[in-house]
Tab-separated table of C-alpha atoms in Angstrom:
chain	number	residue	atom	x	y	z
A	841	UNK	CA	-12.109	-16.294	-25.858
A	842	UNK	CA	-9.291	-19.377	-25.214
A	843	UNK	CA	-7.283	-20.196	-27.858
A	844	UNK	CA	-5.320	-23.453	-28.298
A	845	UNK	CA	-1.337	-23.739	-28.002
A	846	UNK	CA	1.210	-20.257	-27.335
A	847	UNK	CA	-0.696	-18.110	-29.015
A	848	UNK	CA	-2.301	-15.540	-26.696
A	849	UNK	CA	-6.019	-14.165	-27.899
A	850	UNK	CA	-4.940	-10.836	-29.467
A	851	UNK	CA	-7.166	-7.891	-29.944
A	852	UNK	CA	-6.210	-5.061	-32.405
A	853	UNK	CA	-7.465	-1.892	-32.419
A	854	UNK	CA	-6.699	1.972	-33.808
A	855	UNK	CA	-5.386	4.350	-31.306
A	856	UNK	CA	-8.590	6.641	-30.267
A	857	UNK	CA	-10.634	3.829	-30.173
A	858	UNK	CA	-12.584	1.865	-27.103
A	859	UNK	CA	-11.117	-1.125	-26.401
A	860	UNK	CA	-12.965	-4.038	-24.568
A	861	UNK	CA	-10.863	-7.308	-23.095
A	862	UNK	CA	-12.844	-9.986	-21.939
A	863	UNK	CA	-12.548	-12.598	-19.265
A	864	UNK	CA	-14.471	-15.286	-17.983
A	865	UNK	CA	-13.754	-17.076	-14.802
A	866	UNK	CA	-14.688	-20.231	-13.293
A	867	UNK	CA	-15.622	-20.182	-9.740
A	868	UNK	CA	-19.031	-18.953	-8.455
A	869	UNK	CA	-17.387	-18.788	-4.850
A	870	UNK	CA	-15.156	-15.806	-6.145
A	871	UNK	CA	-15.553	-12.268	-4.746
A	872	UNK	CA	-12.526	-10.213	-5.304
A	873	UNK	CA	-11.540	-9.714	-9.402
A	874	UNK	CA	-8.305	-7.732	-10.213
A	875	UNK	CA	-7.310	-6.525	-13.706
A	876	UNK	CA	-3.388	-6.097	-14.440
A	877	UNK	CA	-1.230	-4.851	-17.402
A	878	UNK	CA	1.700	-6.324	-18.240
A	879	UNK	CA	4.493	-4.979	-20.783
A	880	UNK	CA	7.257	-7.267	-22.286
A	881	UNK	CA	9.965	-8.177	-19.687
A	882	UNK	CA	8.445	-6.817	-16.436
A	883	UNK	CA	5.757	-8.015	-14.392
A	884	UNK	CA	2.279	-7.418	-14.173
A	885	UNK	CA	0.679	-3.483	-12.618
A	886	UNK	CA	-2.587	-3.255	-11.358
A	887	UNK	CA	-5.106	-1.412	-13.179
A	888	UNK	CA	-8.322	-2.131	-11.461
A	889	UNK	CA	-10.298	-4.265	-9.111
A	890	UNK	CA	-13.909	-4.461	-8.038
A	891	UNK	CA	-16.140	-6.681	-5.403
A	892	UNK	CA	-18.609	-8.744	-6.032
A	893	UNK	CA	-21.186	-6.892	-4.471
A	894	UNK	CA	-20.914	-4.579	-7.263
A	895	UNK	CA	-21.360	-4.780	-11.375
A	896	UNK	CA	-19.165	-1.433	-12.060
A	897	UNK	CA	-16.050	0.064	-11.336
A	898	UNK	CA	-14.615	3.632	-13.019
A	899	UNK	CA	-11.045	4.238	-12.759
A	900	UNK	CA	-9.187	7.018	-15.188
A	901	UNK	CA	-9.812	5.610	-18.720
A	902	UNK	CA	-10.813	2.388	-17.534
A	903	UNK	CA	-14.071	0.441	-16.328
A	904	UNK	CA	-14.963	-2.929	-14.806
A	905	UNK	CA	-18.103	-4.993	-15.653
A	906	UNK	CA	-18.595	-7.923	-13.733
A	907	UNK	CA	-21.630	-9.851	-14.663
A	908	UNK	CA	-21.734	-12.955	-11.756
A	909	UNK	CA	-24.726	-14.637	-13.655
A	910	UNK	CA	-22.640	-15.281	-16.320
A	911	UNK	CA	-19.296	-15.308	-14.641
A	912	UNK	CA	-18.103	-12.928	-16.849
A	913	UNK	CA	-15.834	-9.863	-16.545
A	914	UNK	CA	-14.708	-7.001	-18.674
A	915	UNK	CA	-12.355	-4.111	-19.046
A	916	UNK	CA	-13.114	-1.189	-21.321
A	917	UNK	CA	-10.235	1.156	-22.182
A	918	UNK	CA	-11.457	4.269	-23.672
A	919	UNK	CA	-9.474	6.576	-26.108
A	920	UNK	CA	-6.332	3.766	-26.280
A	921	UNK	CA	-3.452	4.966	-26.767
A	922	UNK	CA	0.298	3.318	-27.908
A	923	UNK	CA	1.216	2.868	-24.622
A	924	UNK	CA	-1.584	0.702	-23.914
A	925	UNK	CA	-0.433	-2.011	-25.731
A	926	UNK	CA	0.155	-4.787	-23.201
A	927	UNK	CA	-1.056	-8.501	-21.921
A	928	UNK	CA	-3.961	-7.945	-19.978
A	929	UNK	CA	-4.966	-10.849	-17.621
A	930	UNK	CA	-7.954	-11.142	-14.947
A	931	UNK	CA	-7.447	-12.554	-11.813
A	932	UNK	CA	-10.287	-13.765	-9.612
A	933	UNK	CA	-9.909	-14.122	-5.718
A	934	UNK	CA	-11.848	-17.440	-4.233
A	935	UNK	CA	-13.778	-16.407	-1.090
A	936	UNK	CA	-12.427	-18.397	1.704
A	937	UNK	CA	-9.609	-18.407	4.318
A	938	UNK	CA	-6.828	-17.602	2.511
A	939	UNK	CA	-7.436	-15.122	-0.946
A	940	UNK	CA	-5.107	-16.907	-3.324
A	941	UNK	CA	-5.161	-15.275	-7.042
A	942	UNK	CA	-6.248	-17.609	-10.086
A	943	UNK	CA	-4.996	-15.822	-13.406
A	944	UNK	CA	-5.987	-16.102	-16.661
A	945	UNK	CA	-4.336	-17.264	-19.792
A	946	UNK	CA	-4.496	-13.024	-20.884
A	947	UNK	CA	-5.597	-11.008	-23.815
A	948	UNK	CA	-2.645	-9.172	-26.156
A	949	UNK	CA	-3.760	-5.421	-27.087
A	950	UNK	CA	-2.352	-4.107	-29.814
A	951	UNK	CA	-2.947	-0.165	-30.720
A	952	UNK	CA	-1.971	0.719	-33.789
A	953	UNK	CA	-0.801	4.816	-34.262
B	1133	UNK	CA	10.622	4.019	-3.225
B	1134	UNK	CA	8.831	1.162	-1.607
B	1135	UNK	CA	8.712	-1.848	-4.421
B	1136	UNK	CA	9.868	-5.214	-5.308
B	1137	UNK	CA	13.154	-6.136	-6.664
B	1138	UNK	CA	13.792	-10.031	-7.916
B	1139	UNK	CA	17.673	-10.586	-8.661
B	1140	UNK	CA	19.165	-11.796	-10.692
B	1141	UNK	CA	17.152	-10.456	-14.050
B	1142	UNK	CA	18.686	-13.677	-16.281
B	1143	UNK	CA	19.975	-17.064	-15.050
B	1144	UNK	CA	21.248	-19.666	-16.695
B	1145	UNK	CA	20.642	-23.195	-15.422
B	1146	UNK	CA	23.208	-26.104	-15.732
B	1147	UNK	CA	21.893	-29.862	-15.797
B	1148	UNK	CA	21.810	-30.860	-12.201
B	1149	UNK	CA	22.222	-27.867	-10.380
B	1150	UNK	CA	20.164	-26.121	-8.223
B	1151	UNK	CA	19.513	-22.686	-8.216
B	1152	UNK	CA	18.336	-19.695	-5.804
B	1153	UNK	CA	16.186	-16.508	-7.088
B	1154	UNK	CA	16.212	-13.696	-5.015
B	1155	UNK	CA	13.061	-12.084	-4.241
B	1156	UNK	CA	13.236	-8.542	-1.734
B	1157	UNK	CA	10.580	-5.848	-0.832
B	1158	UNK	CA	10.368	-3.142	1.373
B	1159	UNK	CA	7.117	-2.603	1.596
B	1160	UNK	CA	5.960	-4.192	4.447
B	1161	UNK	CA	3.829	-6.612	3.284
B	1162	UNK	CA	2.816	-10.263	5.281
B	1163	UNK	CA	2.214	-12.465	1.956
B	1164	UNK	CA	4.425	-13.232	-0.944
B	1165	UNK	CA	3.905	-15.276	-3.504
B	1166	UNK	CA	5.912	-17.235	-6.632
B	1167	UNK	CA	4.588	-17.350	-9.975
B	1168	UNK	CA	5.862	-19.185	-13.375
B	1169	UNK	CA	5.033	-17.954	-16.664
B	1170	UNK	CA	5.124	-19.873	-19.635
B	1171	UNK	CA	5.229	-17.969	-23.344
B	1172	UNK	CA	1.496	-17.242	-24.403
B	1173	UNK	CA	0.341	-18.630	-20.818
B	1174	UNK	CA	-0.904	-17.053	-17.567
B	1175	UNK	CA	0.808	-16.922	-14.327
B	1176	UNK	CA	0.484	-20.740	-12.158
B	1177	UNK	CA	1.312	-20.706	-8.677
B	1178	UNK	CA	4.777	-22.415	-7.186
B	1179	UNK	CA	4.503	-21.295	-3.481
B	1180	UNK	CA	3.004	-18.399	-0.950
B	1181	UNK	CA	3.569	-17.157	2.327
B	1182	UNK	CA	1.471	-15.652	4.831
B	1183	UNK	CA	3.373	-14.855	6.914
B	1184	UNK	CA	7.146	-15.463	8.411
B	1185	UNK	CA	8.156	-18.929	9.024
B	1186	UNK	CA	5.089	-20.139	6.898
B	1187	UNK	CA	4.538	-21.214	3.517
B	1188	UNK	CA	2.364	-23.104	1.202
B	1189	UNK	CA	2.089	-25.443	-2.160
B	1190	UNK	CA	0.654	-23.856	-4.816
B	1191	UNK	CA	-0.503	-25.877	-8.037
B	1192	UNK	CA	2.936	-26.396	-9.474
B	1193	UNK	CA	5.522	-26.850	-6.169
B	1194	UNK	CA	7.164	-29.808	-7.306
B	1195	UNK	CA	10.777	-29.574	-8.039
B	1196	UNK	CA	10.932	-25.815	-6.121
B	1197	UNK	CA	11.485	-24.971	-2.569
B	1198	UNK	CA	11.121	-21.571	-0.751
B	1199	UNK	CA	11.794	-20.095	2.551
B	1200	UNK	CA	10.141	-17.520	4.550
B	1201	UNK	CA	12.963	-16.438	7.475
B	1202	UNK	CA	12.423	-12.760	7.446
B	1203	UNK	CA	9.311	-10.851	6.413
B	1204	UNK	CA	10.941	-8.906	3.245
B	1205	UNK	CA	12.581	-11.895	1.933
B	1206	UNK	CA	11.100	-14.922	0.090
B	1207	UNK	CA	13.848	-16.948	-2.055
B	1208	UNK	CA	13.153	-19.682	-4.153
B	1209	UNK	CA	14.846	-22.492	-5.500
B	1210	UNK	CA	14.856	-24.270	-8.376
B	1211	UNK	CA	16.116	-27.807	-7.739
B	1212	UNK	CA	17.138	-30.256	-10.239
B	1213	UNK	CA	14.158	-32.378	-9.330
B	1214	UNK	CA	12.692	-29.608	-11.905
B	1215	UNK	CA	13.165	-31.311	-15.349
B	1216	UNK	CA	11.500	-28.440	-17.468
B	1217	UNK	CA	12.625	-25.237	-15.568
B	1218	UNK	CA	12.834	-22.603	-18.677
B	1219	UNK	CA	10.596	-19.698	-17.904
B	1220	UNK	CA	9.927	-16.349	-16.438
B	1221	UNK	CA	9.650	-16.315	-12.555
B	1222	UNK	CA	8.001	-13.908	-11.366
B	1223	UNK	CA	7.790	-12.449	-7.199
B	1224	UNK	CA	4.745	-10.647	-5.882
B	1225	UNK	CA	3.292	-9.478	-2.447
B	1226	UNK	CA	0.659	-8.150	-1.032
B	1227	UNK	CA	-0.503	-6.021	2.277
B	1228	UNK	CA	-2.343	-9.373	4.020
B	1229	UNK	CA	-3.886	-12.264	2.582
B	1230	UNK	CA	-7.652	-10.813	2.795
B	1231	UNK	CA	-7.930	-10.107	-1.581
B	1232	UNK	CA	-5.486	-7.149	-1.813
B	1233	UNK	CA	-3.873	-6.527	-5.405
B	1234	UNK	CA	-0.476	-7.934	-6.023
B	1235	UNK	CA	2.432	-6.195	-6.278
B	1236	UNK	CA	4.755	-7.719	-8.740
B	1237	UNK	CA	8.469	-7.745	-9.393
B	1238	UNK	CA	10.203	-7.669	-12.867
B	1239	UNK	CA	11.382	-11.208	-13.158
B	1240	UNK	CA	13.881	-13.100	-13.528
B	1241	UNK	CA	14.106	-15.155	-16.812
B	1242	UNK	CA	15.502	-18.493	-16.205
B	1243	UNK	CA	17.472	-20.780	-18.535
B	1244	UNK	CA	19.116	-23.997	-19.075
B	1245	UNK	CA	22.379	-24.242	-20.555
């Protein structure tokens, strides 16, 4: 969820473990949701996107959920490792004439060895 | 290799002075964008581009200005008029504007002296 002030929303977890980052966004009119990584001092990577005319999305290690009754998305990281430890942020795509990316505040993950 | 390279990587800012950050890529993409990170905040939108010789406000354009002359180039400034200018600027692009992932640059972290 938000938090107030700098401090991003952190999760911590053990490395071997599933990790889940959450994200809710705000418009119903958006279609197009990308996830992206982002380790300290370089810019974000894409890790995985998905439409809205579908609720799942399976990349290597990674899924999407997107649940559009609750505007709500996920991203499940399975057997995190170290190098997983990033800002995560969602970015949803309004449905119009022009797809401009809205971002997210972002989610710290923190794997522990 | 095809990318996105933002120059310089640190600049330093005095009072009153305007300043240019470079933003280059070579993979032929139509839009670009500019995004400003805060620390512990997501990415807010300065300006985009669509396509040469065209470019838009995003939700924070005051006090920057951009140009769009050739396809692989998108500078922006950062004028004086900009009274709190400290952060991390970061470049992206993308293949069209129909909700394609961004491709991001590594940054350039600006400063004031």
């Amino acid at each position: 969820g938000e938090s107030v002030g700098l401090h991003l929303p952190t999760l911590s977890v053990q490395e071997g473990d599933n990790s889940i980052i959450n994200c809710a966004y705000s418009n119903s009119a958006s279609d197009y949701f990308i996830w992206y990584k982002q380790e300290s001092g370089k810019g974000p990577q894409f890790i995985i996107d998905i439409r809205s005319n579908m609720d799942k999305r399976q990349g290597q290690r990674v899924t999407v959920l997107l649940n559009k009754t609750v505007k709500h998305l996920s991203l499940q990281i399975a057997a995190t490792q170290p190098g997983d430890s990033a800002v995560y942020f969602c970015a949803e795509n309004i449905r119009g004439g022009s797809y401009i990316p809205t971002f997210g505040r972002g989610t710290s993950l923190i794997v522990h060895p | 290799d095809g990318g996105i390279t933002q120059s310089p990587k640190y600049l330093f800012r005095k009072e009153g002075q305007n300043v240019t950050l470079s933003c280059e890529q070579n993979l032929n993409h139509d839009a670009m964008y500019w995004y400003r990170q805060d620390p512990g905040q997501g990415l807010r939108l300065i300006y985009y581009s669509q396509i040469v010789n065209d470019f838009q406000k995003g939700d924070i354009a005051e006090g920057y200005s951009v140009s769009r002359e050739k396809k692989e180039s998108f500078p922006l400034t950062v004028t004086s008029a900009q009274k709190n200018p400290t952060a991390f600027y970061l470049c992206a692009s993308s293949i069209d504007r129909l909700g394609q992932p961004l491709h991001f640059g590594d940054g350039t972290r600006l400063s004031i002296l």
